[in-house]
Amino acid sequence: MQTETTEPTSGGELCAPRRGRPRSEAAEQAIVAAVERLMEEGTGLAELSIERIAAAAGVGKATIYRRWPNKEALLVDVVARLEEQPEPVLTDVGVRESLIAMVDDIRRRGLAKRSRWALKAALGQLDTWPELRQLYKERIIKPRRELAREIIRRGVAEGLLRDDVDVELLTEMVIGPILVRAVLWGEGPLDDERLPAQMVDAVLAGAGVRPSGGESH
């Protein structure tokens, strides 16, 4: 008698899928939704114990530990899902377009933080939890910074950006203005979709054009 755990046949026909996978996905979604709900209700990150999350999700603690090694990893994963995911920056588009896409990613993340209470609450508490902040930096911030450096290096290699300015400084010049508006000046408007292009073009006008009259005064 054929069971519901039958594997694909040698002839390549697909049989009925295992039941475990849908249940696993449903449990994971329930856990993530429970964390979001608890944060939206005002529960602090330090108060989000595995026991409390498991109870809110209607699962056992073992179900959580099978997916995440600890609470910190779970919370970083939840925050990563809440954030706007970056658009892939393709190598076959121009440096200017890549820089604009990168700045627009930060703009959209700022809008998401303002509009989604759970994300705002989570990011606002990272500074009080060093372990969680370090995980967030490694998984969320570091890949985005490296992507920014990669685009800047490409601009320098293609002769579009000055090679006498440090790559790290150029990176900060590109992403700094949008970070100031999105993070430090939380009330600054971010809903103008033209903003990334305006910021990038302002930087390119200085960093992308070498003075022609010798030393500047």
PDB file of C-alpha atoms in Angstrom:
ATOM      1  CA  MET A   1       0.000   0.000   0.000  1.00  0.00           C
ATOM      2  CA  GLN A   2       1.402   3.406  -1.003  1.00  0.00           C
ATOM      3  CA  THR A   3       1.892   5.869   1.827  1.00  0.00           C
ATOM      4  CA  GLU A   4       2.051   9.640   1.725  1.00  0.00           C
ATOM      5  CA  THR A   5       5.798   9.562   2.379  1.00  0.00           C
ATOM      6  CA  THR A   6       6.612   7.845  -0.914  1.00  0.00           C
ATOM      7  CA  GLU A   7       9.717   9.241  -2.665  1.00  0.00           C
ATOM      8  CA  PRO A   8       9.899   9.974  -6.415  1.00  0.00           C
ATOM      9  CA  THR A   9       9.996   6.797  -8.491  1.00  0.00           C
ATOM     10  CA  SER A  10      13.059   5.758 -10.460  1.00  0.00           C
ATOM     11  CA  GLY A  11      11.235   6.718 -13.628  1.00  0.00           C
ATOM     12  CA  GLY A  12      11.091  10.325 -12.495  1.00  0.00           C
ATOM     13  CA  GLU A  13       7.388  10.470 -11.615  1.00  0.00           C
ATOM     14  CA  LEU A  14       6.547  12.555  -8.602  1.00  0.00           C
ATOM     15  CA  CYS A  15       4.506  10.846  -5.957  1.00  0.00           C
ATOM     16  CA  ALA A  16       2.630  12.453  -3.098  1.00  0.00           C
ATOM     17  CA  PRO A  17       4.860  14.835  -1.078  1.00  0.00           C
ATOM     18  CA  ARG A  18       5.776  14.231   2.533  1.00  0.00           C
ATOM     19  CA  ARG A  19       3.352  15.758   4.982  1.00  0.00           C
ATOM     20  CA  GLY A  20       6.155  17.012   7.218  1.00  0.00           C
ATOM     21  CA  ARG A  21       7.215  19.877   4.966  1.00  0.00           C
ATOM     22  CA  PRO A  22       3.892  21.786   5.005  1.00  0.00           C
ATOM     23  CA  ARG A  23       3.664  21.350   8.764  1.00  0.00           C
ATOM     24  CA  SER A  24       7.248  22.585   9.133  1.00  0.00           C
ATOM     25  CA  GLU A  25       6.577  25.704   7.064  1.00  0.00           C
ATOM     26  CA  ALA A  26       3.364  26.389   8.941  1.00  0.00           C
ATOM     27  CA  ALA A  27       5.156  26.099  12.282  1.00  0.00           C
ATOM     28  CA  GLU A  28       7.911  28.458  11.168  1.00  0.00           C
ATOM     29  CA  GLN A  29       5.377  31.023   9.975  1.00  0.00           C
ATOM     30  CA  ALA A  30       3.510  30.734  13.278  1.00  0.00           C
ATOM     31  CA  ILE A  31       6.716  31.348  15.246  1.00  0.00           C
ATOM     32  CA  VAL A  32       7.674  34.413  13.208  1.00  0.00           C
ATOM     33  CA  ALA A  33       4.123  35.790  13.418  1.00  0.00           C
ATOM     34  CA  ALA A  34       4.117  35.260  17.186  1.00  0.00           C
ATOM     35  CA  VAL A  35       7.333  37.271  17.603  1.00  0.00           C
ATOM     36  CA  GLU A  36       5.939  40.096  15.450  1.00  0.00           C
ATOM     37  CA  ARG A  37       2.688  40.100  17.412  1.00  0.00           C
ATOM     38  CA  LEU A  38       4.457  40.188  20.776  1.00  0.00           C
ATOM     39  CA  MET A  39       6.658  43.078  19.673  1.00  0.00           C
ATOM     40  CA  GLU A  40       3.666  44.988  18.349  1.00  0.00           C
ATOM     41  CA  GLU A  41       2.007  44.512  21.746  1.00  0.00           C
ATOM     42  CA  GLY A  42       4.974  46.224  23.370  1.00  0.00           C
ATOM     43  CA  THR A  43       6.976  43.238  24.568  1.00  0.00           C
ATOM     44  CA  GLY A  44      10.656  44.152  24.848  1.00  0.00           C
ATOM     45  CA  LEU A  45      13.285  42.032  23.136  1.00  0.00           C
ATOM     46  CA  ALA A  46      14.776  41.028  26.483  1.00  0.00           C
ATOM     47  CA  GLU A  47      11.343  39.761  27.570  1.00  0.00           C
ATOM     48  CA  LEU A  48      10.877  37.563  24.494  1.00  0.00           C
ATOM     49  CA  SER A  49      11.869  34.225  25.995  1.00  0.00           C
ATOM     50  CA  ILE A  50      11.715  31.016  24.000  1.00  0.00           C
ATOM     51  CA  GLU A  51       8.994  29.795  26.353  1.00  0.00           C
ATOM     52  CA  ARG A  52       6.867  32.888  25.737  1.00  0.00           C
ATOM     53  CA  ILE A  53       7.345  32.731  21.975  1.00  0.00           C
ATOM     54  CA  ALA A  54       6.511  29.027  21.879  1.00  0.00           C
ATOM     55  CA  ALA A  55       3.330  29.585  23.876  1.00  0.00           C
ATOM     56  CA  ALA A  56       2.236  32.451  21.620  1.00  0.00           C
ATOM     57  CA  ALA A  57       2.939  30.386  18.496  1.00  0.00           C
ATOM     58  CA  GLY A  58       1.246  27.265  19.826  1.00  0.00           C
ATOM     59  CA  VAL A  59       4.355  25.112  19.381  1.00  0.00           C
ATOM     60  CA  GLY A  60       6.829  23.396  21.653  1.00  0.00           C
ATOM     61  CA  LYS A  61      10.233  24.843  22.507  1.00  0.00           C
ATOM     62  CA  ALA A  62      11.900  22.004  20.621  1.00  0.00           C
ATOM     63  CA  THR A  63      10.157  23.141  17.446  1.00  0.00           C
ATOM     64  CA  ILE A  64      11.877  26.520  17.756  1.00  0.00           C
ATOM     65  CA  TYR A  65      15.284  25.072  18.601  1.00  0.00           C
ATOM     66  CA  ARG A  66      15.155  22.807  15.550  1.00  0.00           C
ATOM     67  CA  ARG A  67      15.132  25.946  13.392  1.00  0.00           C
ATOM     68  CA  TRP A  68      17.159  28.468  15.394  1.00  0.00           C
ATOM     69  CA  PRO A  69      20.077  27.718  17.744  1.00  0.00           C
ATOM     70  CA  ASN A  70      19.082  30.459  20.190  1.00  0.00           C
ATOM     71  CA  LYS A  71      16.749  33.378  20.753  1.00  0.00           C
ATOM     72  CA  GLU A  72      19.162  35.913  19.266  1.00  0.00           C
ATOM     73  CA  ALA A  73      19.306  34.093  15.930  1.00  0.00           C
ATOM     74  CA  LEU A  74      15.507  33.855  15.860  1.00  0.00           C
ATOM     75  CA  LEU A  75      15.046  37.574  16.539  1.00  0.00           C
ATOM     76  CA  VAL A  76      17.586  38.595  13.900  1.00  0.00           C
ATOM     77  CA  ASP A  77      15.811  36.356  11.394  1.00  0.00           C
ATOM     78  CA  VAL A  78      12.464  37.946  12.248  1.00  0.00           C
ATOM     79  CA  VAL A  79      13.865  41.476  11.902  1.00  0.00           C
ATOM     80  CA  ALA A  80      15.453  40.531   8.575  1.00  0.00           C
ATOM     81  CA  ARG A  81      12.073  39.350   7.310  1.00  0.00           C
ATOM     82  CA  LEU A  82      10.405  42.546   8.492  1.00  0.00           C
ATOM     83  CA  GLU A  83      12.865  44.786   6.693  1.00  0.00           C
ATOM     84  CA  GLU A  84      12.564  45.657   3.058  1.00  0.00           C
ATOM     85  CA  GLN A  85      14.800  43.254   1.173  1.00  0.00           C
ATOM     86  CA  PRO A  86      17.415  44.903  -1.066  1.00  0.00           C
ATOM     87  CA  GLU A  87      16.904  44.809  -4.787  1.00  0.00           C
ATOM     88  CA  PRO A  88      19.676  42.852  -6.512  1.00  0.00           C
ATOM     89  CA  VAL A  89      22.212  45.218  -8.039  1.00  0.00           C
ATOM     90  CA  LEU A  90      23.048  43.810 -11.444  1.00  0.00           C
ATOM     91  CA  THR A  91      26.520  44.125 -12.907  1.00  0.00           C
ATOM     92  CA  ASP A  92      25.160  44.888 -16.370  1.00  0.00           C
ATOM     93  CA  VAL A  93      23.697  48.246 -15.314  1.00  0.00           C
ATOM     94  CA  GLY A  94      25.640  51.456 -14.896  1.00  0.00           C
ATOM     95  CA  VAL A  95      27.394  52.499 -11.712  1.00  0.00           C
ATOM     96  CA  ARG A  96      25.065  55.468 -11.277  1.00  0.00           C
ATOM     97  CA  GLU A  97      21.988  53.226 -11.535  1.00  0.00           C
ATOM     98  CA  SER A  98      23.525  50.766  -9.067  1.00  0.00           C
ATOM     99  CA  LEU A  99      24.252  53.542  -6.579  1.00  0.00           C
ATOM    100  CA  ILE A 100      20.723  54.892  -6.909  1.00  0.00           C
ATOM    101  CA  ALA A 101      19.282  51.409  -6.283  1.00  0.00           C
ATOM    102  CA  MET A 102      21.469  51.063  -3.191  1.00  0.00           C
ATOM    103  CA  VAL A 103      20.408  54.440  -1.769  1.00  0.00           C
ATOM    104  CA  ASP A 104      16.771  53.684  -2.574  1.00  0.00           C
ATOM    105  CA  ASP A 105      17.076  50.430  -0.609  1.00  0.00           C
ATOM    106  CA  ILE A 106      18.028  52.449   2.471  1.00  0.00           C
ATOM    107  CA  ARG A 107      15.195  54.906   1.793  1.00  0.00           C
ATOM    108  CA  ARG A 108      12.635  52.081   1.646  1.00  0.00           C
ATOM    109  CA  ARG A 109      14.044  50.506   4.788  1.00  0.00           C
ATOM    110  CA  GLY A 110      13.603  53.830   6.559  1.00  0.00           C
ATOM    111  CA  LEU A 111       9.992  54.026   5.416  1.00  0.00           C
ATOM    112  CA  ALA A 112       9.376  50.460   6.576  1.00  0.00           C
ATOM    113  CA  LYS A 113      10.800  51.218  10.002  1.00  0.00           C
ATOM    114  CA  ARG A 114       8.493  54.216  10.368  1.00  0.00           C
ATOM    115  CA  SER A 115       5.396  52.362   9.219  1.00  0.00           C
ATOM    116  CA  ARG A 116       5.925  48.993  10.923  1.00  0.00           C
ATOM    117  CA  TRP A 117       5.805  49.184  14.679  1.00  0.00           C
ATOM    118  CA  ALA A 118       7.417  45.768  15.231  1.00  0.00           C
ATOM    119  CA  LEU A 119      10.450  46.706  13.131  1.00  0.00           C
ATOM    120  CA  LYS A 120      10.756  50.112  14.773  1.00  0.00           C
ATOM    121  CA  ALA A 121      10.569  48.554  18.227  1.00  0.00           C
ATOM    122  CA  ALA A 122      13.151  45.889  17.401  1.00  0.00           C
ATOM    123  CA  LEU A 123      15.722  48.210  15.832  1.00  0.00           C
ATOM    124  CA  GLY A 124      15.241  50.715  18.612  1.00  0.00           C
ATOM    125  CA  GLN A 125      16.341  48.147  21.192  1.00  0.00           C
ATOM    126  CA  LEU A 126      19.423  46.750  19.441  1.00  0.00           C
ATOM    127  CA  ASP A 127      21.817  49.104  21.223  1.00  0.00           C
ATOM    128  CA  THR A 128      20.815  47.686  24.600  1.00  0.00           C
ATOM    129  CA  TRP A 129      21.549  44.105  23.529  1.00  0.00           C
ATOM    130  CA  PRO A 130      25.178  43.750  22.298  1.00  0.00           C
ATOM    131  CA  GLU A 131      24.865  40.110  21.188  1.00  0.00           C
ATOM    132  CA  LEU A 132      21.808  40.792  19.090  1.00  0.00           C
ATOM    133  CA  ARG A 133      23.306  43.976  17.660  1.00  0.00           C
ATOM    134  CA  GLN A 134      26.437  42.080  16.591  1.00  0.00           C
ATOM    135  CA  LEU A 135      24.376  39.409  14.852  1.00  0.00           C
ATOM    136  CA  TYR A 136      22.335  42.098  13.116  1.00  0.00           C
ATOM    137  CA  LYS A 137      25.491  43.851  11.930  1.00  0.00           C
ATOM    138  CA  GLU A 138      26.948  40.610  10.567  1.00  0.00           C
ATOM    139  CA  ARG A 139      23.812  39.401   8.789  1.00  0.00           C
ATOM    140  CA  ILE A 140      22.099  42.617   7.707  1.00  0.00           C
ATOM    141  CA  ILE A 141      24.484  45.573   7.691  1.00  0.00           C
ATOM    142  CA  LYS A 142      27.777  43.962   6.651  1.00  0.00           C
ATOM    143  CA  PRO A 143      26.520  42.447   3.350  1.00  0.00           C
ATOM    144  CA  ARG A 144      24.942  45.770   2.363  1.00  0.00           C
ATOM    145  CA  ARG A 145      28.123  47.709   3.155  1.00  0.00           C
ATOM    146  CA  GLU A 146      30.210  45.292   1.119  1.00  0.00           C
ATOM    147  CA  LEU A 147      27.784  45.682  -1.776  1.00  0.00           C
ATOM    148  CA  ALA A 148      28.221  49.453  -1.550  1.00  0.00           C
ATOM    149  CA  ARG A 149      32.013  49.101  -1.597  1.00  0.00           C
ATOM    150  CA  GLU A 150      31.797  46.791  -4.591  1.00  0.00           C
ATOM    151  CA  ILE A 151      29.823  49.365  -6.581  1.00  0.00           C
ATOM    152  CA  ILE A 152      32.224  52.152  -5.589  1.00  0.00           C
ATOM    153  CA  ARG A 153      35.242  50.056  -6.625  1.00  0.00           C
ATOM    154  CA  ARG A 154      33.599  49.399  -9.970  1.00  0.00           C
ATOM    155  CA  GLY A 155      33.052  53.116 -10.440  1.00  0.00           C
ATOM    156  CA  VAL A 156      36.719  53.800  -9.696  1.00  0.00           C
ATOM    157  CA  ALA A 157      37.876  50.997 -12.016  1.00  0.00           C
ATOM    158  CA  GLU A 158      35.718  52.328 -14.840  1.00  0.00           C
ATOM    159  CA  GLY A 159      37.063  55.838 -14.386  1.00  0.00           C
ATOM    160  CA  LEU A 160      33.717  57.262 -13.311  1.00  0.00           C
ATOM    161  CA  LEU A 161      34.837  58.035  -9.761  1.00  0.00           C
ATOM    162  CA  ARG A 162      38.053  59.663  -8.637  1.00  0.00           C
ATOM    163  CA  ASP A 163      40.804  57.245  -7.673  1.00  0.00           C
ATOM    164  CA  ASP A 164      42.443  59.723  -5.281  1.00  0.00           C
ATOM    165  CA  VAL A 165      39.606  59.418  -2.774  1.00  0.00           C
ATOM    166  CA  ASP A 166      39.526  56.486  -0.361  1.00  0.00           C
ATOM    167  CA  VAL A 167      36.921  53.845  -1.256  1.00  0.00           C
ATOM    168  CA  GLU A 168      35.606  53.792   2.306  1.00  0.00           C
ATOM    169  CA  LEU A 169      35.172  57.556   2.306  1.00  0.00           C
ATOM    170  CA  LEU A 170      33.385  57.482  -1.055  1.00  0.00           C
ATOM    171  CA  THR A 171      31.074  54.790   0.282  1.00  0.00           C
ATOM    172  CA  GLU A 172      30.213  56.949   3.287  1.00  0.00           C
ATOM    173  CA  MET A 173      29.674  59.966   1.045  1.00  0.00           C
ATOM    174  CA  VAL A 174      27.106  58.028  -0.990  1.00  0.00           C
ATOM    175  CA  ILE A 175      25.150  56.349   1.797  1.00  0.00           C
ATOM    176  CA  GLY A 176      25.722  58.937   4.537  1.00  0.00           C
ATOM    177  CA  PRO A 177      23.085  61.498   3.476  1.00  0.00           C
ATOM    178  CA  ILE A 178      20.252  58.971   3.232  1.00  0.00           C
ATOM    179  CA  LEU A 179      21.269  57.387   6.543  1.00  0.00           C
ATOM    180  CA  VAL A 180      21.183  60.801   8.221  1.00  0.00           C
ATOM    181  CA  ARG A 181      17.662  61.384   6.967  1.00  0.00           C
ATOM    182  CA  ALA A 182      16.402  57.842   7.606  1.00  0.00           C
ATOM    183  CA  VAL A 183      18.032  57.224  10.990  1.00  0.00           C
ATOM    184  CA  LEU A 184      19.382  60.354  12.676  1.00  0.00           C
ATOM    185  CA  TRP A 185      16.734  62.778  11.442  1.00  0.00           C
ATOM    186  CA  GLY A 186      13.779  60.480  11.779  1.00  0.00           C
ATOM    187  CA  GLU A 187      11.306  63.162  10.747  1.00  0.00           C
ATOM    188  CA  GLY A 188      13.010  63.910   7.431  1.00  0.00           C
ATOM    189  CA  PRO A 189      10.814  63.078   4.416  1.00  0.00           C
ATOM    190  CA  LEU A 190      11.574  59.797   2.656  1.00  0.00           C
ATOM    191  CA  ASP A 191       8.538  59.369   0.435  1.00  0.00           C
ATOM    192  CA  ASP A 192      10.022  61.207  -2.564  1.00  0.00           C
ATOM    193  CA  GLU A 193      11.190  58.519  -4.997  1.00  0.00           C
ATOM    194  CA  ARG A 194      13.461  61.061  -6.727  1.00  0.00           C
ATOM    195  CA  LEU A 195      15.535  61.504  -3.588  1.00  0.00           C
ATOM    196  CA  PRO A 196      18.079  58.703  -4.244  1.00  0.00           C
ATOM    197  CA  ALA A 197      18.915  60.020  -7.708  1.00  0.00           C
ATOM    198  CA  GLN A 198      19.295  63.556  -6.368  1.00  0.00           C
ATOM    199  CA  MET A 199      21.668  62.402  -3.628  1.00  0.00           C
ATOM    200  CA  VAL A 200      23.765  60.205  -5.907  1.00  0.00           C
ATOM    201  CA  ASP A 201      24.060  62.895  -8.568  1.00  0.00           C
ATOM    202  CA  ALA A 202      25.179  65.425  -5.965  1.00  0.00           C
ATOM    203  CA  VAL A 203      28.003  63.102  -4.899  1.00  0.00           C
ATOM    204  CA  LEU A 204      28.973  62.230  -8.463  1.00  0.00           C
ATOM    205  CA  ALA A 205      29.212  65.906  -9.329  1.00  0.00           C
ATOM    206  CA  GLY A 206      32.024  66.205  -6.800  1.00  0.00           C
ATOM    207  CA  ALA A 207      33.599  62.775  -6.580  1.00  0.00           C
ATOM    208  CA  GLY A 208      33.075  61.882 -10.206  1.00  0.00           C
ATOM    209  CA  VAL A 209      34.570  64.955 -11.854  1.00  0.00           C
ATOM    210  CA  ARG A 210      38.266  65.697 -11.496  1.00  0.00           C
ATOM    211  CA  PRO A 211      39.116  69.431 -11.344  1.00  0.00           C
ATOM    212  CA  SER A 212      40.612  70.521 -14.658  1.00  0.00           C
ATOM    213  CA  GLY A 213      42.491  73.596 -13.469  1.00  0.00           C
ATOM    214  CA  GLY A 214      45.047  71.931 -11.235  1.00  0.00           C
ATOM    215  CA  GLU A 215      44.705  72.370  -7.492  1.00  0.00           C
ATOM    216  CA  SER A 216      41.394  73.631  -6.254  1.00  0.00           C
ATOM    217  CA  HIS A 217      41.268  76.713  -4.076  1.00  0.00           C
TER     218      HIS A 217
END
